[in-house]
PDB file of C-alpha atoms and ligand atoms in Angstrom:
ATOM      1  CA  UNK A   1     148.406 185.384 -87.082  1.00 70.00           C
ATOM      2  CA  UNK A   2     146.503 184.669 -83.882  1.00 74.00           C
ATOM      3  CA  UNK A   3     148.466 183.485 -80.867  1.00 73.00           C
ATOM      4  CA  UNK A   4     145.354 181.912 -79.327  1.00 70.00           C
ATOM      5  CA  UNK A   5     145.430 178.102 -79.559  1.00 75.00           C
ATOM      6  CA  UNK A   6     142.120 176.772 -80.956  1.00 76.00           C
ATOM      7  CA  UNK A   7     142.046 174.226 -78.133  1.00 77.00           C
ATOM      8  CA  UNK A   8     142.082 176.929 -75.448  1.00 74.00           C
ATOM      9  CA  UNK A   9     138.911 176.526 -73.326  1.00 74.00           C
ATOM     10  CA  UNK A  10     138.118 180.246 -73.692  1.00 73.00           C
ATOM     11  CA  UNK A  11     139.375 180.606 -77.269  1.00 73.00           C
ATOM     12  CA  UNK A  12     136.205 182.347 -78.499  1.00 80.00           C
ATOM     13  CA  UNK A  13     136.392 185.075 -75.851  1.00 79.00           C
ATOM     14  CA  UNK A  14     140.100 185.551 -76.353  1.00 81.00           C
ATOM     15  CA  UNK A  15     139.579 185.918 -80.095  1.00 86.00           C
ATOM     16  CA  UNK A  16     137.016 188.667 -79.474  1.00 88.00           C
ATOM     17  CA  UNK A  17     139.584 190.427 -77.271  1.00 91.00           C
ATOM     18  CA  UNK A  18     142.156 190.032 -80.031  1.00 93.00           C
ATOM     19  CA  UNK A  19     139.811 191.700 -82.550  1.00 94.00           C
ATOM     20  CA  UNK A  20     139.470 194.683 -80.268  1.00 96.00           C
ATOM     21  CA  UNK A  21     143.195 195.018 -79.693  1.00 96.00           C
ATOM     22  CA  UNK A  22     143.714 194.836 -83.462  1.00 96.00           C
ATOM     23  CA  UNK A  23     141.049 197.536 -83.842  1.00 97.00           C
ATOM     24  CA  UNK A  24     142.962 199.661 -81.368  1.00 97.00           C
ATOM     25  CA  UNK A  25     146.228 199.149 -83.280  1.00 97.00           C
ATOM     26  CA  UNK A  26     144.401 200.126 -86.494  1.00 96.00           C
ATOM     27  CA  UNK A  27     143.093 203.374 -85.028  1.00 97.00           C
ATOM     28  CA  UNK A  28     139.422 202.376 -84.683  1.00 98.00           C
ATOM     29  CA  UNK A  29     139.151 201.923 -80.926  1.00 98.00           C
ATOM     30  CA  UNK A  30     139.704 204.506 -78.182  1.00 97.00           C
ATOM     31  CA  UNK A  31     142.029 203.551 -75.306  1.00 96.00           C
ATOM     32  CA  UNK A  32     138.954 203.608 -73.101  1.00 96.00           C
ATOM     33  CA  UNK A  33     137.364 201.098 -75.479  1.00 97.00           C
ATOM     34  CA  UNK A  34     139.871 198.507 -74.242  1.00 96.00           C
ATOM     35  CA  UNK A  35     138.642 199.100 -70.702  1.00 96.00           C
ATOM     36  CA  UNK A  36     135.020 198.810 -71.841  1.00 96.00           C
ATOM     37  CA  UNK A  37     135.920 195.453 -73.387  1.00 95.00           C
ATOM     38  CA  UNK A  38     137.388 194.286 -70.062  1.00 95.00           C
ATOM     39  CA  UNK A  39     134.218 195.240 -68.247  1.00 96.00           C
ATOM     40  CA  UNK A  40     132.146 193.438 -70.857  1.00 97.00           C
ATOM     41  CA  UNK A  41     134.330 190.321 -70.562  1.00 95.00           C
ATOM     42  CA  UNK A  42     133.762 190.191 -66.805  1.00 95.00           C
ATOM     43  CA  UNK A  43     129.984 190.249 -67.272  1.00 97.00           C
ATOM     44  CA  UNK A  44     130.172 187.784 -70.155  1.00 95.00           C
ATOM     45  CA  UNK A  45     132.052 185.406 -67.858  1.00 93.00           C
ATOM     46  CA  UNK A  46     129.360 185.781 -65.199  1.00 94.00           C
ATOM     47  CA  UNK A  47     126.667 185.146 -67.804  1.00 95.00           C
ATOM     48  CA  UNK A  48     128.334 181.920 -68.948  1.00 92.00           C
ATOM     49  CA  UNK A  49     129.649 183.310 -72.264  1.00 93.00           C
ATOM     50  CA  UNK A  50     126.571 182.208 -74.183  1.00 94.00           C
ATOM     51  CA  UNK A  51     123.310 183.722 -75.382  1.00 97.00           C
ATOM     52  CA  UNK A  52     120.619 183.164 -72.774  1.00 96.00           C
ATOM     53  CA  UNK A  53     116.923 182.552 -73.303  1.00 97.00           C
ATOM     54  CA  UNK A  54     116.265 186.036 -71.938  1.00 97.00           C
ATOM     55  CA  UNK A  55     118.666 187.598 -74.438  1.00 98.00           C
ATOM     56  CA  UNK A  56     116.961 185.636 -77.216  1.00 98.00           C
ATOM     57  CA  UNK A  57     113.620 187.164 -76.191  1.00 98.00           C
ATOM     58  CA  UNK A  58     115.120 190.665 -76.257  1.00 98.00           C
ATOM     59  CA  UNK A  59     116.617 189.964 -79.683  1.00 98.00           C
ATOM     60  CA  UNK A  60     113.184 188.954 -81.005  1.00 98.00           C
ATOM     61  CA  UNK A  61     111.592 192.142 -79.613  1.00 98.00           C
ATOM     62  CA  UNK A  62     114.428 194.219 -81.078  1.00 98.00           C
ATOM     63  CA  UNK A  63     113.960 192.638 -84.511  1.00 98.00           C
ATOM     64  CA  UNK A  64     110.223 193.366 -84.414  1.00 98.00           C
ATOM     65  CA  UNK A  65     110.856 196.941 -83.261  1.00 98.00           C
ATOM     66  CA  UNK A  66     113.357 197.547 -86.042  1.00 98.00           C
ATOM     67  CA  UNK A  67     110.997 196.139 -88.649  1.00 98.00           C
ATOM     68  CA  UNK A  68     108.111 198.439 -87.642  1.00 98.00           C
ATOM     69  CA  UNK A  69     110.409 201.472 -87.431  1.00 98.00           C
ATOM     70  CA  UNK A  70     109.986 204.223 -89.989  1.00 98.00           C
ATOM     71  CA  UNK A  71     113.473 205.573 -89.693  1.00 98.00           C
ATOM     72  CA  UNK A  72     115.840 203.295 -87.783  1.00 98.00           C
ATOM     73  CA  UNK A  73     119.469 204.316 -87.268  1.00 98.00           C
ATOM     74  CA  UNK A  74     122.375 202.217 -85.976  1.00 98.00           C
ATOM     75  CA  UNK A  75     124.936 204.240 -84.056  1.00 98.00           C
ATOM     76  CA  UNK A  76     128.473 202.950 -84.573  1.00 98.00           C
ATOM     77  CA  UNK A  77     131.372 203.560 -82.184  1.00 97.00           C
ATOM     78  CA  UNK A  78     134.979 202.386 -82.189  1.00 98.00           C
ATOM     79  CA  UNK A  79     134.372 199.086 -80.417  1.00 98.00           C
ATOM     80  CA  UNK A  80     131.565 198.088 -82.773  1.00 98.00           C
ATOM     81  CA  UNK A  81     133.633 198.970 -85.834  1.00 98.00           C
ATOM     82  CA  UNK A  82     136.414 196.725 -84.527  1.00 98.00           C
ATOM     83  CA  UNK A  83     134.268 193.833 -83.302  1.00 98.00           C
ATOM     84  CA  UNK A  84     131.619 193.345 -85.972  1.00 97.00           C
ATOM     85  CA  UNK A  85     131.818 195.757 -88.937  1.00 98.00           C
ATOM     86  CA  UNK A  86     130.530 193.221 -91.451  1.00 98.00           C
ATOM     87  CA  UNK A  87     127.525 192.274 -89.324  1.00 98.00           C
ATOM     88  CA  UNK A  88     126.608 195.872 -88.569  1.00 98.00           C
ATOM     89  CA  UNK A  89     126.481 196.640 -92.285  1.00 98.00           C
ATOM     90  CA  UNK A  90     124.505 193.444 -92.940  1.00 98.00           C
ATOM     91  CA  UNK A  91     122.002 194.357 -90.212  1.00 98.00           C
ATOM     92  CA  UNK A  92     121.581 197.872 -91.600  1.00 98.00           C
ATOM     93  CA  UNK A  93     120.746 196.426 -95.028  1.00 98.00           C
ATOM     94  CA  UNK A  94     118.419 193.781 -93.594  1.00 97.00           C
ATOM     95  CA  UNK A  95     116.298 196.282 -91.626  1.00 97.00           C
ATOM     96  CA  UNK A  96     116.873 199.255 -93.950  1.00 97.00           C
ATOM     97  CA  UNK A  97     118.544 201.321 -91.245  1.00 98.00           C
ATOM     98  CA  UNK A  98     120.989 204.158 -91.682  1.00 97.00           C
ATOM     99  CA  UNK A  99     124.467 203.903 -90.186  1.00 98.00           C
ATOM    100  CA  UNK A 100     125.823 206.840 -88.218  1.00 97.00           C
ATOM    101  CA  UNK A 101     129.237 207.104 -86.616  1.00 96.00           C
ATOM    102  CA  UNK A 102     128.872 208.713 -83.209  1.00 95.00           C
ATOM    103  CA  UNK A 103     131.792 208.736 -80.795  1.00 95.00           C
ATOM    104  CA  UNK A 104     132.083 209.462 -77.104  1.00 94.00           C
ATOM    105  CA  UNK A 105     135.799 210.191 -77.346  1.00 92.00           C
ATOM    106  CA  UNK A 106     135.364 212.211 -80.495  1.00 87.00           C
ATOM    107  CA  UNK A 107     138.306 212.262 -82.848  1.00 90.00           C
ATOM    108  CA  UNK A 108     138.091 213.050 -86.580  1.00 92.00           C
ATOM    109  CA  UNK A 109     140.924 210.701 -87.541  1.00 95.00           C
ATOM    110  CA  UNK A 110     139.315 207.771 -85.739  1.00 97.00           C
ATOM    111  CA  UNK A 111     135.941 208.658 -87.255  1.00 96.00           C
ATOM    112  CA  UNK A 112     137.437 208.496 -90.757  1.00 96.00           C
ATOM    113  CA  UNK A 113     139.065 205.115 -90.007  1.00 97.00           C
ATOM    114  CA  UNK A 114     135.715 203.774 -88.804  1.00 98.00           C
ATOM    115  CA  UNK A 115     133.967 205.061 -91.945  1.00 97.00           C
ATOM    116  CA  UNK A 116     136.653 203.459 -94.108  1.00 97.00           C
ATOM    117  CA  UNK A 117     136.213 200.133 -92.319  1.00 98.00           C
ATOM    118  CA  UNK A 118     132.427 200.210 -92.713  1.00 98.00           C
ATOM    119  CA  UNK A 119     132.800 201.019 -96.424  1.00 97.00           C
ATOM    120  CA  UNK A 120     135.278 198.167 -96.824  1.00 98.00           C
ATOM    121  CA  UNK A 121     132.612 195.932 -95.333  1.00 98.00           C
ATOM    122  CA  UNK A 122     129.942 196.966 -97.824  1.00 98.00           C
ATOM    123  CA  UNK A 123     128.348 200.126 -96.402  1.00 97.00           C
ATOM    124  CA  UNK A 124     127.204 202.685 -98.962  1.00 95.00           C
ATOM    125  CA  UNK A 125     126.142 205.722 -96.991  1.00 93.00           C
ATOM    126  CA  UNK A 126     127.516 206.529 -93.542  1.00 96.00           C
ATOM    127  CA  UNK A 127     126.276 209.536 -91.602  1.00 96.00           C
ATOM    128  CA  UNK A 128     128.052 211.446 -88.883  1.00 92.00           C
ATOM    129  CA  UNK A 129     131.078 212.604 -90.831  1.00 85.00           C
ATOM    130  CA  UNK A 130     130.073 215.982 -92.207  1.00 70.00           C
ATOM    131  CA  UNK A 131     130.009 218.722 -89.621  1.00 65.00           C
ATOM    132  CA  UNK A 132     127.730 220.730 -91.917  1.00 65.00           C
ATOM    133  CA  UNK A 133     124.807 218.352 -91.434  1.00 85.00           C
ATOM    134  CA  UNK A 134     125.107 218.092 -87.684  1.00 89.00           C
ATOM    135  CA  UNK A 135     122.609 219.051 -84.990  1.00 92.00           C
ATOM    136  CA  UNK A 136     122.851 219.084 -81.220  1.00 92.00           C
ATOM    137  CA  UNK A 137     120.809 216.640 -79.214  1.00 92.00           C
ATOM    138  CA  UNK A 138     119.712 218.334 -75.976  1.00 90.00           C
ATOM    139  CA  UNK A 139     120.545 216.811 -72.581  1.00 89.00           C
ATOM    140  CA  UNK A 140     123.973 215.386 -73.428  1.00 90.00           C
ATOM    141  CA  UNK A 141     127.263 216.944 -72.323  1.00 87.00           C
ATOM    142  CA  UNK A 142     129.643 214.671 -74.236  1.00 88.00           C
ATOM    143  CA  UNK A 143     130.576 214.777 -77.922  1.00 87.00           C
ATOM    144  CA  UNK A 144     127.780 212.271 -78.500  1.00 89.00           C
ATOM    145  CA  UNK A 145     125.373 215.245 -78.562  1.00 91.00           C
ATOM    146  CA  UNK A 146     126.505 216.044 -82.113  1.00 91.00           C
ATOM    147  CA  UNK A 147     124.267 213.988 -84.361  1.00 94.00           C
ATOM    148  CA  UNK A 148     123.409 214.006 -88.044  1.00 95.00           C
ATOM    149  CA  UNK A 149     120.298 215.984 -88.943  1.00 94.00           C
ATOM    150  CA  UNK A 150     119.243 213.239 -91.368  1.00 94.00           C
ATOM    151  CA  UNK A 151     120.168 210.412 -89.009  1.00 96.00           C
ATOM    152  CA  UNK A 152     119.874 210.082 -85.238  1.00 96.00           C
ATOM    153  CA  UNK A 153     118.275 213.537 -84.991  1.00 95.00           C
ATOM    154  CA  UNK A 154     115.182 212.440 -86.914  1.00 96.00           C
ATOM    155  CA  UNK A 155     115.274 208.689 -86.205  1.00 98.00           C
ATOM    156  CA  UNK A 156     112.346 207.001 -84.475  1.00 98.00           C
ATOM    157  CA  UNK A 157     114.373 203.949 -83.379  1.00 98.00           C
ATOM    158  CA  UNK A 158     118.075 204.119 -82.523  1.00 98.00           C
ATOM    159  CA  UNK A 159     120.383 201.163 -81.865  1.00 98.00           C
ATOM    160  CA  UNK A 160     123.154 202.163 -79.462  1.00 97.00           C
ATOM    161  CA  UNK A 161     125.488 199.227 -78.867  1.00 97.00           C
ATOM    162  CA  UNK A 162     128.148 199.333 -76.086  1.00 95.00           C
ATOM    163  CA  UNK A 163     127.208 202.724 -74.895  1.00 90.00           C
ATOM    164  CA  UNK A 164     128.320 204.910 -72.006  1.00 80.00           C
ATOM    165  CA  UNK A 165     125.510 206.065 -69.746  1.00 81.00           C
ATOM    166  CA  UNK A 166     124.657 209.584 -70.811  1.00 81.00           C
ATOM    167  CA  UNK A 167     122.855 209.226 -74.098  1.00 91.00           C
ATOM    168  CA  UNK A 168     120.021 206.743 -73.789  1.00 94.00           C
ATOM    169  CA  UNK A 169     117.944 208.924 -71.475  1.00 93.00           C
ATOM    170  CA  UNK A 170     118.477 211.951 -73.740  1.00 94.00           C
ATOM    171  CA  UNK A 171     117.374 209.934 -76.759  1.00 96.00           C
ATOM    172  CA  UNK A 172     114.308 208.720 -74.892  1.00 96.00           C
ATOM    173  CA  UNK A 173     113.475 212.275 -73.832  1.00 94.00           C
ATOM    174  CA  UNK A 174     113.711 213.231 -77.498  1.00 95.00           C
ATOM    175  CA  UNK A 175     110.948 210.682 -78.141  1.00 96.00           C
ATOM    176  CA  UNK A 176     113.084 207.924 -79.622  1.00 97.00           C
ATOM    177  CA  UNK A 177     112.925 204.208 -78.986  1.00 98.00           C
ATOM    178  CA  UNK A 178     116.325 202.898 -77.907  1.00 98.00           C
ATOM    179  CA  UNK A 179     117.715 199.412 -78.403  1.00 98.00           C
ATOM    180  CA  UNK A 180     121.054 198.505 -76.870  1.00 98.00           C
ATOM    181  CA  UNK A 181     123.480 195.615 -76.635  1.00 98.00           C
ATOM    182  CA  UNK A 182     125.108 195.695 -73.208  1.00 98.00           C
ATOM    183  CA  UNK A 183     126.588 192.824 -71.234  1.00 98.00           C
ATOM    184  CA  UNK A 184     126.141 194.801 -68.024  1.00 98.00           C
ATOM    185  CA  UNK A 185     122.483 194.603 -66.968  1.00 97.00           C
ATOM    186  CA  UNK A 186     123.169 197.152 -64.195  1.00 97.00           C
ATOM    187  CA  UNK A 187     124.439 199.912 -66.489  1.00 97.00           C
ATOM    188  CA  UNK A 188     122.454 203.115 -66.918  1.00 95.00           C
ATOM    189  CA  UNK A 189     122.106 202.381 -70.619  1.00 96.00           C
ATOM    190  CA  UNK A 190     120.743 198.890 -69.931  1.00 97.00           C
ATOM    191  CA  UNK A 191     118.317 200.202 -67.375  1.00 97.00           C
ATOM    192  CA  UNK A 192     116.990 203.085 -69.461  1.00 96.00           C
ATOM    193  CA  UNK A 193     116.766 201.561 -72.952  1.00 97.00           C
ATOM    194  CA  UNK A 194     113.442 200.301 -74.289  1.00 98.00           C
ATOM    195  CA  UNK A 195     115.010 197.007 -75.339  1.00 98.00           C
ATOM    196  CA  UNK A 196     118.235 195.770 -73.733  1.00 98.00           C
ATOM    197  CA  UNK A 197     120.025 192.809 -75.240  1.00 98.00           C
ATOM    198  CA  UNK A 198     122.231 191.515 -72.431  1.00 98.00           C
ATOM    199  CA  UNK A 199     124.651 189.519 -74.537  1.00 98.00           C
ATOM    200  CA  UNK A 200     127.977 189.887 -76.269  1.00 97.00           C
ATOM    201  CA  UNK A 201     127.309 191.951 -79.376  1.00 98.00           C
ATOM    202  CA  UNK A 202     129.515 189.614 -81.393  1.00 97.00           C
ATOM    203  CA  UNK A 203     127.075 186.751 -80.735  1.00 97.00           C
ATOM    204  CA  UNK A 204     123.811 188.673 -80.532  1.00 98.00           C
ATOM    205  CA  UNK A 205     124.154 190.699 -83.714  1.00 98.00           C
ATOM    206  CA  UNK A 206     124.148 187.567 -85.890  1.00 98.00           C
ATOM    207  CA  UNK A 207     121.020 186.360 -84.119  1.00 98.00           C
ATOM    208  CA  UNK A 208     119.396 189.766 -84.616  1.00 98.00           C
ATOM    209  CA  UNK A 209     120.133 189.614 -88.350  1.00 98.00           C
ATOM    210  CA  UNK A 210     118.599 186.102 -88.563  1.00 98.00           C
ATOM    211  CA  UNK A 211     115.565 187.073 -86.487  1.00 98.00           C
ATOM    212  CA  UNK A 212     114.961 190.216 -88.566  1.00 98.00           C
ATOM    213  CA  UNK A 213     115.011 188.107 -91.695  1.00 98.00           C
ATOM    214  CA  UNK A 214     112.602 185.597 -90.189  1.00 98.00           C
ATOM    215  CA  UNK A 215     110.187 188.225 -88.850  1.00 98.00           C
ATOM    216  CA  UNK A 216     110.231 190.277 -92.056  1.00 97.00           C
ATOM    217  CA  UNK A 217     107.512 187.943 -93.355  1.00 96.00           C
ATOM    218  CA  UNK A 218     105.153 188.909 -90.507  1.00 98.00           C
ATOM    219  CA  UNK A 219     102.585 191.683 -90.753  1.00 98.00           C
ATOM    220  CA  UNK A 220     102.712 194.902 -88.691  1.00 97.00           C
ATOM    221  CA  UNK A 221     100.070 193.664 -86.249  1.00 98.00           C
ATOM    222  CA  UNK A 222     102.012 190.504 -85.354  1.00 98.00           C
ATOM    223  CA  UNK A 223     105.228 192.509 -85.016  1.00 98.00           C
ATOM    224  CA  UNK A 224     103.525 195.021 -82.736  1.00 98.00           C
ATOM    225  CA  UNK A 225     102.241 192.152 -80.565  1.00 98.00           C
ATOM    226  CA  UNK A 226     105.808 190.853 -80.108  1.00 98.00           C
ATOM    227  CA  UNK A 227     106.871 194.355 -78.995  1.00 98.00           C
ATOM    228  CA  UNK A 228     103.885 194.820 -76.659  1.00 98.00           C
ATOM    229  CA  UNK A 229     104.407 191.410 -75.041  1.00 98.00           C
ATOM    230  CA  UNK A 230     108.050 192.206 -74.245  1.00 98.00           C
ATOM    231  CA  UNK A 231     108.834 193.591 -70.785  1.00 98.00           C
ATOM    232  CA  UNK A 232     112.352 195.041 -70.650  1.00 98.00           C
ATOM    233  CA  UNK A 233     112.468 195.499 -66.874  1.00 98.00           C
ATOM    234  CA  UNK A 234     111.439 191.862 -66.345  1.00 98.00           C
ATOM    235  CA  UNK A 235     113.984 190.737 -68.921  1.00 98.00           C
ATOM    236  CA  UNK A 236     116.795 192.642 -67.170  1.00 98.00           C
ATOM    237  CA  UNK A 237     115.757 191.207 -63.796  1.00 98.00           C
ATOM    238  CA  UNK A 238     115.957 187.703 -65.267  1.00 98.00           C
ATOM    239  CA  UNK A 239     119.489 188.416 -66.511  1.00 97.00           C
ATOM    240  CA  UNK A 240     120.505 189.537 -63.035  1.00 97.00           C
ATOM    241  CA  UNK A 241     118.981 186.410 -61.480  1.00 97.00           C
ATOM    242  CA  UNK A 242     120.930 184.366 -63.985  1.00 96.00           C
ATOM    243  CA  UNK A 243     124.199 186.012 -62.882  1.00 96.00           C
ATOM    244  CA  UNK A 244     123.263 185.339 -59.257  1.00 96.00           C
ATOM    245  CA  UNK A 245     122.501 181.667 -60.008  1.00 94.00           C
ATOM    246  CA  UNK A 246     125.805 181.272 -61.861  1.00 92.00           C
ATOM    247  CA  UNK A 247     127.636 182.794 -58.891  1.00 93.00           C
ATOM    248  CA  UNK A 248     125.802 180.512 -56.432  1.00 93.00           C
ATOM    249  CA  UNK A 249     126.716 177.466 -58.514  1.00 91.00           C
ATOM    250  CA  UNK A 250     130.373 178.500 -58.629  1.00 86.00           C
ATOM    251  CA  UNK A 251     130.413 179.259 -54.897  1.00 88.00           C
ATOM    252  CA  UNK A 252     129.254 175.698 -54.236  1.00 87.00           C
ATOM    253  CA  UNK A 253     132.097 174.255 -56.327  1.00 81.00           C
ATOM    254  CA  UNK A 254     134.752 176.492 -54.734  1.00 75.00           C
TER     255      UNK A 254
HETATM  256  O1  PTJ B   1     134.385 204.753 -79.629  1.00 59.53           O
HETATM  257  P1  PTJ B   1     133.835 205.713 -78.609  1.00 59.53           P
HETATM  258  O2  PTJ B   1     134.686 206.954 -78.470  1.00 59.53           O
HETATM  259  O3  PTJ B   1     132.398 206.088 -78.876  1.00 59.53           O
HETATM  260  O4  PTJ B   1     133.863 205.011 -77.159  1.00 59.53           O
HETATM  261  C1  PTJ B   1     133.191 203.783 -76.981  1.00 59.53           C
HETATM  262  C2  PTJ B   1     133.260 203.305 -75.524  1.00 59.53           C
HETATM  263  C3  PTJ B   1     132.785 201.844 -75.515  1.00 59.53           C
HETATM  264  C4  PTJ B   1     134.699 203.395 -75.040  1.00 59.53           C
HETATM  265  C5  PTJ B   1     132.350 204.197 -74.660  1.00 59.53           C
HETATM  266  O5  PTJ B   1     131.049 204.157 -75.156  1.00 59.53           O
HETATM  267  C6  PTJ B   1     132.395 203.783 -73.205  1.00 59.53           C
HETATM  268  O6  PTJ B   1     133.198 204.246 -72.415  1.00 59.53           O
HETATM  269  O7  PTJ B   1     131.494 202.845 -72.843  1.00 59.53           O
HETATM  270  P2  PTJ B   1     131.356 202.243 -71.353  1.00 59.53           P
HETATM  271  O8  PTJ B   1     130.826 203.278 -70.426  1.00 59.53           O
HETATM  272  O9  PTJ B   1     132.600 201.532 -70.971  1.00 59.53           O
HETATM  273  O10 PTJ B   1     130.197 201.206 -71.573  1.00 59.53           O
HETATM  274  C7  PTJ B   1     130.312 200.145 -72.474  1.00 59.53           C
HETATM  275  C8  PTJ B   1     129.356 199.037 -72.034  1.00 59.53           C
HETATM  276  O11 PTJ B   1     129.419 198.015 -73.011  1.00 59.53           O
HETATM  277  C9  PTJ B   1     129.715 198.393 -70.673  1.00 59.53           C
HETATM  278  O12 PTJ B   1     128.543 198.251 -69.901  1.00 59.53           O
HETATM  279  C10 PTJ B   1     130.279 197.024 -71.058  1.00 59.53           C
HETATM  280  O13 PTJ B   1     129.954 196.039 -70.097  1.00 59.53           O
HETATM  281  C11 PTJ B   1     129.558 196.734 -72.360  1.00 59.53           C
HETATM  282  N1  PTJ B   1     130.313 195.890 -73.293  1.00 59.53           N
HETATM  283  C12 PTJ B   1     131.659 195.862 -73.510  1.00 59.53           C
HETATM  284  N2  PTJ B   1     131.977 194.977 -74.469  1.00 59.53           N
HETATM  285  C13 PTJ B   1     130.803 194.449 -74.888  1.00 59.53           C
HETATM  286  C14 PTJ B   1     129.731 195.014 -74.140  1.00 59.53           C
HETATM  287  N3  PTJ B   1     128.448 194.695 -74.335  1.00 59.53           N
HETATM  288  C15 PTJ B   1     128.178 193.780 -75.309  1.00 59.53           C
HETATM  289  N4  PTJ B   1     129.146 193.184 -76.059  1.00 59.53           N
HETATM  290  C16 PTJ B   1     130.458 193.481 -75.886  1.00 59.53           C
HETATM  291  N5  PTJ B   1     131.389 192.902 -76.651  1.00 59.53           N
END
């Protein structure tokens, strides 16, 4: 039973926090995942806790990129498994992407709990569990370097939501296109991904599912045009300006 009153002005955000804490209690989330959530909340607050026009543009580009991909893979960590397991499975089916569990704070028990949760939410195949099919991705020091030889290792497009900084550049150097969800437009991941969705994953993932469905009727040429017209650096700059404008507005009220 949730202790958050529905009438609370920030009920939605507090319910997201509650999901994560529950995920921690259920062995899905690393302790550090709680801190990552706090950091995300701070940026979400500064962004007005809603999906911006700039995020919507990034979502559209991401949907197009995933639809033209030959072998897309969604990387799942503890926070994602706790926050939106159902949606992540739905997205993987919508865009025909593989799911791979890949943890920064690697822990076999937590990995198995995440796999169980994804299966409970409809996933059929989940990569990243068997050590026999693993490969090392060069340029990464953390446990994230261990990837599945049939998954991230051979993927052309990889979705890395709520990511620490070390992997995106390594994935890019390995020739992959990287899409991320990250509320912090200043993070290394945000700044180095090909497409950065600066929004709360719990909101943006539903929009990405809808957009992928909508764009699935388009031909490859139209999808490629959407990708080519998207400028990630410009999009990130606009998110930062938005934070600045929100701060200016608040400073005037204070
Ligand atoms: O489960 P593991 O072991 O793979 O660990 C996962 C965490 C998230 C702990 C690990 O990847 C990590 O430490 O990440 P960071 O470096 O804290 O980065 C996470 C980023 O996600 C930060 O920039 C946060 O602002 C952002 N973030 C947090 N919550 C959300 C978010 N972005 C979008 N939606 C959120 N709900």
